[in-house]
Amino acid sequence: MLSLLPAGQGQKTMQSSGHRFRDVEHHPLLAENDSYDSSSSEADMAERVWFIRDGCGMVCAIMTWLLVVYADFVVTFVMLLPSKDFWYSVINGVLFNCLAVLALSSHLRTMLTDPGAVPKGNATKEYMDNLQLKPGEVIYKCPKCCSIKPERAHHCSICKRCIRKMDHHCPWVNNCVGEKNQRFFVLFTMYIALISAHALILCGFQFFSCVRGQWTECSDFSPPVTVILMIFLCLEGFLFLTFTAVMFGTQIHSICNDETEIERLKSEKPTWERRLRWEGMKSVFGGQPSLLWINPFAGFRIRRLLLRAKKGGPEFSV
């Protein structure tokens, strides 16, 4: 038997979902004759490419790419290529560009990966029967996307879906950070922090060499242009390093404590079995510690992506 309790009785009956009485209305389930096939819906979601059509998010994502490309341009063409030290240019150029590729790849994986969206409109009697609920067990329906809300799921007003273990919605990756793409978001913040720190170090060496020698010889650009480009890169690197380092630390702390940012802000008491420290890390990154943890290409299949795009087309802000 399925129970949908009024708000006054919810906290007393099921403490594990007390927060849901604040952000979920208790509407009756969909009628039995409503046409919804949960199995086909979930299979259809798996065959689609995830992409959120949000104007602000798309602008922020494009800006992220442009800023990384700008940093790569300044590092490569202003600082490294004019350098007289061949191995200094090669080593730093390869390192910086590899980190940039890893950062942008992590950004793409975060943006184009389903964060853990709950199937839309699955609140049907047929779906309830398949859950094999115990008598008197209480579940909750999200009135915004008409879906049964699993434990630890929250509704995102931008993605217009309930997201499992939703941490937050990040406009810079134009997507929610949730159960299925948190790993890529952590890698994105880590690699952006690394290339920002690398760019700041290279800027320091470049200023030192230019001041010690001749400005006209340390760059192929004129001294005023060189100074302006490097100052802007220093500001960009400092801001990106500060922001992404803080985000990286916050994400690692959340993973090790098995607590999302939303749950922390709402001070929700954990009613689930927590996976602390290494268990939490292994649940997010998968398996035992290895180089695959820091590889954003792990599990990526171009053929499968092409088949998804061909079969179902992109899933735009569903």
CSV table of C-alpha atoms in Angstrom, one decimal:
chain,number,residue,atom,x,y,z
A,1,MET,CA,0.0,0.0,0.0
A,2,LEU,CA,1.3,3.4,-0.9
A,3,SER,CA,1.1,6.3,1.5
A,4,LEU,CA,1.3,10.0,0.7
A,5,LEU,CA,1.1,11.8,4.0
A,6,PRO,CA,0.1,15.4,4.7
A,7,ALA,CA,3.0,17.7,5.7
A,8,GLY,CA,2.1,17.7,9.4
A,9,GLN,CA,2.6,14.0,9.7
A,10,GLY,CA,5.6,13.5,7.5
A,11,GLN,CA,8.4,14.4,10.0
A,12,LYS,CA,6.9,12.1,12.6
A,13,THR,CA,6.5,9.1,10.2
A,14,MET,CA,9.7,9.3,8.1
A,15,GLN,CA,12.6,11.4,9.3
A,16,SER,CA,14.8,10.4,6.4
A,17,SER,CA,12.8,12.6,4.1
A,18,GLY,CA,11.8,15.5,6.3
A,19,HIS,CA,13.2,18.0,3.9
A,20,ARG,CA,10.9,16.9,1.2
A,21,PHE,CA,7.9,18.4,3.0
A,22,ARG,CA,9.5,21.7,2.4
A,23,ASP,CA,10.1,21.4,-1.3
A,24,VAL,CA,7.7,18.8,-2.5
A,25,GLU,CA,3.9,19.1,-2.7
A,26,HIS,CA,1.9,15.9,-2.0
A,27,HIS,CA,-0.3,15.5,-5.1
A,28,PRO,CA,-2.1,12.2,-5.9
A,29,LEU,CA,-0.3,9.8,-8.2
A,30,LEU,CA,-0.9,9.9,-11.9
A,31,ALA,CA,-4.1,8.1,-13.0
A,32,GLU,CA,-3.7,4.4,-13.8
A,33,ASN,CA,-4.6,5.0,-17.4
A,34,ASP,CA,-1.9,7.6,-17.9
A,35,SER,CA,0.4,6.5,-20.7
A,36,TYR,CA,3.8,6.1,-19.1
A,37,ASP,CA,6.2,3.2,-19.6
A,38,SER,CA,9.0,3.4,-17.0
A,39,SER,CA,11.2,0.8,-18.6
A,40,SER,CA,11.0,2.4,-22.1
A,41,SER,CA,11.6,5.9,-20.6
A,42,GLU,CA,14.7,4.8,-18.8
A,43,ALA,CA,16.0,3.0,-21.8
A,44,ASP,CA,15.3,6.1,-23.9
A,45,MET,CA,17.2,8.3,-21.5
A,46,ALA,CA,20.2,6.0,-21.7
A,47,GLU,CA,20.2,6.3,-25.5
A,48,ARG,CA,20.2,10.1,-25.6
A,49,VAL,CA,23.0,12.7,-25.4
A,50,TRP,CA,22.5,14.9,-22.4
A,51,PHE,CA,22.6,18.7,-23.0
A,52,ILE,CA,20.9,21.5,-21.1
A,53,ARG,CA,19.7,24.3,-23.3
A,54,ASP,CA,20.1,27.2,-20.8
A,55,GLY,CA,21.3,30.5,-22.2
A,56,CYS,CA,23.3,31.6,-19.1
A,57,GLY,CA,24.9,28.1,-18.8
A,58,MET,CA,25.9,28.0,-22.5
A,59,VAL,CA,27.5,31.5,-22.3
A,60,CYS,CA,29.4,30.5,-19.2
A,61,ALA,CA,30.6,27.3,-20.8
A,62,ILE,CA,31.8,29.1,-23.9
A,63,MET,CA,33.6,31.7,-21.8
A,64,THR,CA,35.3,28.9,-19.9
A,65,TRP,CA,36.7,27.5,-23.2
A,66,LEU,CA,37.7,30.9,-24.5
A,67,LEU,CA,39.6,31.8,-21.3
A,68,VAL,CA,41.5,28.5,-21.4
A,69,VAL,CA,42.3,29.1,-25.1
A,70,TYR,CA,43.5,32.6,-24.2
A,71,ALA,CA,45.8,31.3,-21.5
A,72,ASP,CA,47.2,28.7,-23.9
A,73,PHE,CA,47.8,31.4,-26.5
A,74,VAL,CA,49.7,33.7,-24.1
A,75,VAL,CA,51.7,30.8,-22.6
A,76,THR,CA,52.6,29.4,-26.0
A,77,PHE,CA,53.1,32.4,-28.3
A,78,VAL,CA,54.1,35.1,-25.8
A,79,MET,CA,56.2,33.3,-23.3
A,80,LEU,CA,57.5,29.9,-24.6
A,81,LEU,CA,58.1,30.1,-28.3
A,82,PRO,CA,60.3,33.3,-28.1
A,83,SER,CA,62.3,31.7,-25.3
A,84,LYS,CA,65.9,30.8,-26.2
A,85,ASP,CA,65.9,27.8,-23.9
A,86,PHE,CA,64.6,25.0,-26.2
A,87,TRP,CA,64.0,22.4,-23.5
A,88,TYR,CA,62.3,24.9,-21.2
A,89,SER,CA,59.8,25.7,-24.0
A,90,VAL,CA,59.2,22.1,-25.0
A,91,ILE,CA,58.7,20.7,-21.5
A,92,ASN,CA,56.5,23.5,-20.3
A,93,GLY,CA,54.6,23.7,-23.6
A,94,VAL,CA,53.8,20.0,-23.6
A,95,LEU,CA,52.8,20.0,-19.9
A,96,PHE,CA,50.6,23.0,-20.2
A,97,ASN,CA,48.8,21.9,-23.3
A,98,CYS,CA,48.3,18.4,-21.9
A,99,LEU,CA,46.7,19.8,-18.7
A,100,ALA,CA,44.5,22.1,-20.9
A,101,VAL,CA,43.3,19.2,-23.0
A,102,LEU,CA,42.5,17.2,-19.8
A,103,ALA,CA,40.7,20.2,-18.3
A,104,LEU,CA,38.5,20.8,-21.4
A,105,SER,CA,37.8,17.1,-21.8
A,106,SER,CA,36.7,17.0,-18.1
A,107,HIS,CA,34.5,20.0,-18.8
A,108,LEU,CA,32.9,18.3,-21.8
A,109,ARG,CA,32.3,15.1,-19.9
A,110,THR,CA,30.7,17.0,-17.0
A,111,MET,CA,28.5,19.0,-19.4
A,112,LEU,CA,27.4,16.1,-21.6
A,113,THR,CA,26.9,13.4,-19.0
A,114,ASP,CA,23.5,12.8,-17.4
A,115,PRO,CA,24.0,13.8,-13.8
A,116,GLY,CA,21.5,11.2,-12.5
A,117,ALA,CA,18.2,12.5,-13.7
A,118,VAL,CA,15.1,10.7,-12.4
A,119,PRO,CA,12.8,9.5,-15.3
A,120,LYS,CA,10.2,12.1,-16.0
A,121,GLY,CA,6.6,11.3,-15.2
A,122,ASN,CA,7.1,7.9,-13.6
A,123,ALA,CA,4.6,8.4,-10.8
A,124,THR,CA,2.1,5.7,-12.1
A,125,LYS,CA,0.4,2.9,-10.3
A,126,GLU,CA,2.3,0.4,-12.6
A,127,TYR,CA,5.6,1.8,-11.5
A,128,MET,CA,4.6,1.7,-7.9
A,129,ASP,CA,3.7,-1.9,-8.2
A,130,ASN,CA,7.2,-2.7,-9.6
A,131,LEU,CA,8.8,-1.0,-6.6
A,132,GLN,CA,7.4,-3.7,-4.3
A,133,LEU,CA,6.8,-1.3,-1.4
A,134,LYS,CA,6.1,-2.5,2.1
A,135,PRO,CA,2.7,-1.7,3.6
A,136,GLY,CA,2.6,1.8,5.0
A,137,GLU,CA,5.8,2.9,3.3
A,138,VAL,CA,5.9,6.5,2.3
A,139,ILE,CA,7.3,7.8,-0.9
A,140,TYR,CA,7.2,11.3,-2.5
A,141,LYS,CA,6.2,12.7,-5.8
A,142,CYS,CA,7.8,15.8,-7.3
A,143,PRO,CA,5.0,18.0,-8.6
A,144,LYS,CA,7.3,19.9,-11.0
A,145,CYS,CA,8.6,16.9,-13.1
A,146,CYS,CA,5.9,14.4,-12.0
A,147,SER,CA,8.4,11.8,-10.9
A,148,ILE,CA,8.9,9.7,-7.8
A,149,LYS,CA,11.6,11.3,-5.8
A,150,PRO,CA,14.3,8.8,-4.6
A,151,GLU,CA,16.1,9.4,-1.4
A,152,ARG,CA,18.7,12.2,-1.6
A,153,ALA,CA,17.3,13.5,-4.9
A,154,HIS,CA,16.5,17.2,-5.4
A,155,HIS,CA,14.7,19.0,-8.2
A,156,CYS,CA,16.8,21.4,-10.3
A,157,SER,CA,14.7,24.3,-11.7
A,158,ILE,CA,17.2,24.8,-14.6
A,159,CYS,CA,17.5,21.2,-15.7
A,160,LYS,CA,13.8,20.7,-14.9
A,161,ARG,CA,14.5,17.3,-13.5
A,162,CYS,CA,15.0,15.6,-10.1
A,163,ILE,CA,18.7,14.7,-9.8
A,164,ARG,CA,20.0,11.9,-7.7
A,165,LYS,CA,22.6,13.1,-5.1
A,166,MET,CA,22.4,16.5,-6.6
A,167,ASP,CA,25.3,18.6,-5.2
A,168,HIS,CA,24.6,21.9,-7.1
A,169,HIS,CA,23.9,23.3,-10.5
A,170,CYS,CA,27.1,24.9,-12.0
A,171,PRO,CA,26.6,27.4,-14.8
A,172,TRP,CA,30.3,27.0,-15.8
A,173,VAL,CA,29.6,23.5,-16.9
A,174,ASN,CA,26.0,24.1,-17.9
A,175,ASN,CA,24.8,21.1,-15.9
A,176,CYS,CA,24.0,19.8,-12.5
A,177,VAL,CA,26.7,18.1,-10.5
A,178,GLY,CA,25.2,14.8,-9.4
A,179,GLU,CA,25.6,11.1,-8.9
A,180,LYS,CA,26.9,10.3,-12.4
A,181,ASN,CA,29.1,13.2,-13.3
A,182,GLN,CA,30.6,14.4,-10.0
A,183,ARG,CA,33.9,12.6,-10.9
A,184,PHE,CA,34.3,14.6,-14.1
A,185,PHE,CA,33.5,17.9,-12.2
A,186,VAL,CA,36.2,17.1,-9.6
A,187,LEU,CA,38.7,16.4,-12.4
A,188,PHE,CA,37.7,19.7,-14.2
A,189,THR,CA,38.3,21.8,-11.1
A,190,MET,CA,41.6,20.0,-10.4
A,191,TYR,CA,43.0,20.4,-13.9
A,192,ILE,CA,41.9,24.1,-14.1
A,193,ALA,CA,43.6,24.7,-10.8
A,194,LEU,CA,46.8,23.1,-12.1
A,195,ILE,CA,47.0,25.0,-15.3
A,196,SER,CA,46.2,28.2,-13.5
A,197,ALA,CA,49.1,27.6,-11.1
A,198,HIS,CA,51.4,26.6,-14.0
A,199,ALA,CA,50.4,29.8,-15.8
A,200,LEU,CA,51.2,32.0,-12.8
A,201,ILE,CA,54.6,30.3,-12.3
A,202,LEU,CA,55.5,30.9,-16.0
A,203,CYS,CA,54.3,34.5,-15.8
A,204,GLY,CA,56.6,35.0,-12.8
A,205,PHE,CA,59.6,33.6,-14.7
A,206,GLN,CA,58.8,35.6,-17.7
A,207,PHE,CA,58.6,38.9,-15.8
A,208,PHE,CA,61.8,38.1,-14.1
A,209,SER,CA,63.6,37.3,-17.4
A,210,CYS,CA,62.2,40.4,-19.1
A,211,VAL,CA,63.2,42.8,-16.3
A,212,ARG,CA,66.6,41.3,-16.1
A,213,GLY,CA,67.2,41.4,-19.8
A,214,GLN,CA,65.6,43.4,-22.7
A,215,TRP,CA,61.8,43.5,-23.1
A,216,THR,CA,62.2,43.6,-26.9
A,217,GLU,CA,64.1,40.3,-26.8
A,218,CYS,CA,61.9,38.3,-24.3
A,219,SER,CA,58.8,38.3,-26.6
A,220,ASP,CA,57.8,38.7,-30.2
A,221,PHE,CA,55.2,41.2,-29.2
A,222,SER,CA,55.9,44.8,-28.3
A,223,PRO,CA,56.6,45.5,-24.6
A,224,PRO,CA,53.2,47.2,-23.9
A,225,VAL,CA,51.2,44.4,-25.5
A,226,THR,CA,53.3,41.7,-23.7
A,227,VAL,CA,52.7,43.4,-20.3
A,228,ILE,CA,48.9,43.7,-20.9
A,229,LEU,CA,48.6,40.1,-22.1
A,230,MET,CA,50.5,38.8,-19.1
A,231,ILE,CA,48.8,41.0,-16.5
A,232,PHE,CA,45.4,39.8,-17.7
A,233,LEU,CA,46.7,36.2,-17.7
A,234,CYS,CA,47.9,36.7,-14.1
A,235,LEU,CA,44.5,38.0,-13.0
A,236,GLU,CA,42.7,35.1,-14.8
A,237,GLY,CA,45.1,32.6,-13.3
A,238,PHE,CA,44.7,33.9,-9.8
A,239,LEU,CA,40.9,34.0,-9.9
A,240,PHE,CA,40.6,30.6,-11.5
A,241,LEU,CA,43.1,29.1,-9.1
A,242,THR,CA,41.3,30.4,-6.1
A,243,PHE,CA,37.9,29.4,-7.3
A,244,THR,CA,38.7,25.9,-8.5
A,245,ALA,CA,41.0,25.1,-5.6
A,246,VAL,CA,38.2,25.9,-3.2
A,247,MET,CA,35.7,23.9,-5.3
A,248,PHE,CA,38.0,21.0,-5.5
A,249,GLY,CA,38.6,20.9,-1.8
A,250,THR,CA,34.9,21.3,-1.1
A,251,GLN,CA,34.1,18.4,-3.5
A,252,ILE,CA,36.7,16.1,-2.0
A,253,HIS,CA,35.4,16.9,1.5
A,254,SER,CA,31.8,16.2,0.4
A,255,ILE,CA,32.8,12.9,-1.2
A,256,CYS,CA,34.8,11.7,1.9
A,257,ASN,CA,31.8,12.6,4.2
A,258,ASP,CA,29.2,11.3,1.7
A,259,GLU,CA,27.3,14.5,1.9
A,260,THR,CA,26.2,16.8,-0.9
A,261,GLU,CA,26.4,20.5,-0.8
A,262,ILE,CA,22.6,20.8,-0.7
A,263,GLU,CA,22.4,18.4,2.2
A,264,ARG,CA,25.1,20.3,4.1
A,265,LEU,CA,23.3,23.7,3.6
A,266,LYS,CA,20.0,22.2,4.6
A,267,SER,CA,21.6,20.5,7.6
A,268,GLU,CA,20.0,17.2,6.8
A,269,LYS,CA,20.7,14.4,9.1
A,270,PRO,CA,22.1,11.4,7.3
A,271,THR,CA,19.6,8.4,7.3
A,272,TRP,CA,21.6,6.5,4.7
A,273,GLU,CA,24.6,4.3,5.3
A,274,ARG,CA,27.5,6.7,4.8
A,275,ARG,CA,30.5,5.8,2.7
A,276,LEU,CA,33.3,7.6,4.4
A,277,ARG,CA,36.8,8.6,3.1
A,278,TRP,CA,38.2,5.9,0.7
A,279,GLU,CA,34.8,4.1,0.4
A,280,GLY,CA,33.3,7.4,-0.7
A,281,MET,CA,36.1,8.1,-3.1
A,282,LYS,CA,35.9,4.6,-4.7
A,283,SER,CA,32.1,5.0,-5.1
A,284,VAL,CA,32.5,8.2,-7.1
A,285,PHE,CA,35.7,7.5,-9.0
A,286,GLY,CA,35.1,3.7,-9.4
A,287,GLY,CA,37.2,0.8,-8.2
A,288,GLN,CA,40.6,0.9,-6.5
A,289,PRO,CA,42.9,3.9,-6.8
A,290,SER,CA,44.6,4.0,-10.2
A,291,LEU,CA,45.5,6.4,-13.0
A,292,LEU,CA,41.9,5.9,-14.3
A,293,TRP,CA,40.7,8.1,-11.5
A,294,ILE,CA,42.4,11.1,-13.1
A,295,ASN,CA,41.6,10.1,-16.7
A,296,PRO,CA,38.5,11.9,-18.1
A,297,PHE,CA,38.5,9.7,-21.1
A,298,ALA,CA,37.9,6.5,-19.1
A,299,GLY,CA,34.8,4.8,-20.2
A,300,PHE,CA,34.3,7.1,-23.2
A,301,ARG,CA,33.2,5.4,-26.4
A,302,ILE,CA,33.0,7.5,-29.6
A,303,ARG,CA,30.9,4.9,-31.4
A,304,ARG,CA,28.4,4.7,-28.6
A,305,LEU,CA,28.1,8.5,-28.5
A,306,LEU,CA,27.5,8.6,-32.3
A,307,LEU,CA,24.8,5.9,-32.0
A,308,ARG,CA,23.1,7.8,-29.2
A,309,ALA,CA,23.0,11.0,-31.3
A,310,LYS,CA,21.8,9.0,-34.3
A,311,LYS,CA,19.1,7.1,-32.4
A,312,GLY,CA,17.5,9.6,-30.1
A,313,GLY,CA,19.1,12.9,-30.7
A,314,PRO,CA,20.2,15.2,-28.0
A,315,GLU,CA,18.1,15.6,-24.9
A,316,PHE,CA,17.7,19.3,-24.6
A,317,SER,CA,16.6,20.5,-21.1
A,318,VAL,CA,13.9,17.9,-20.8
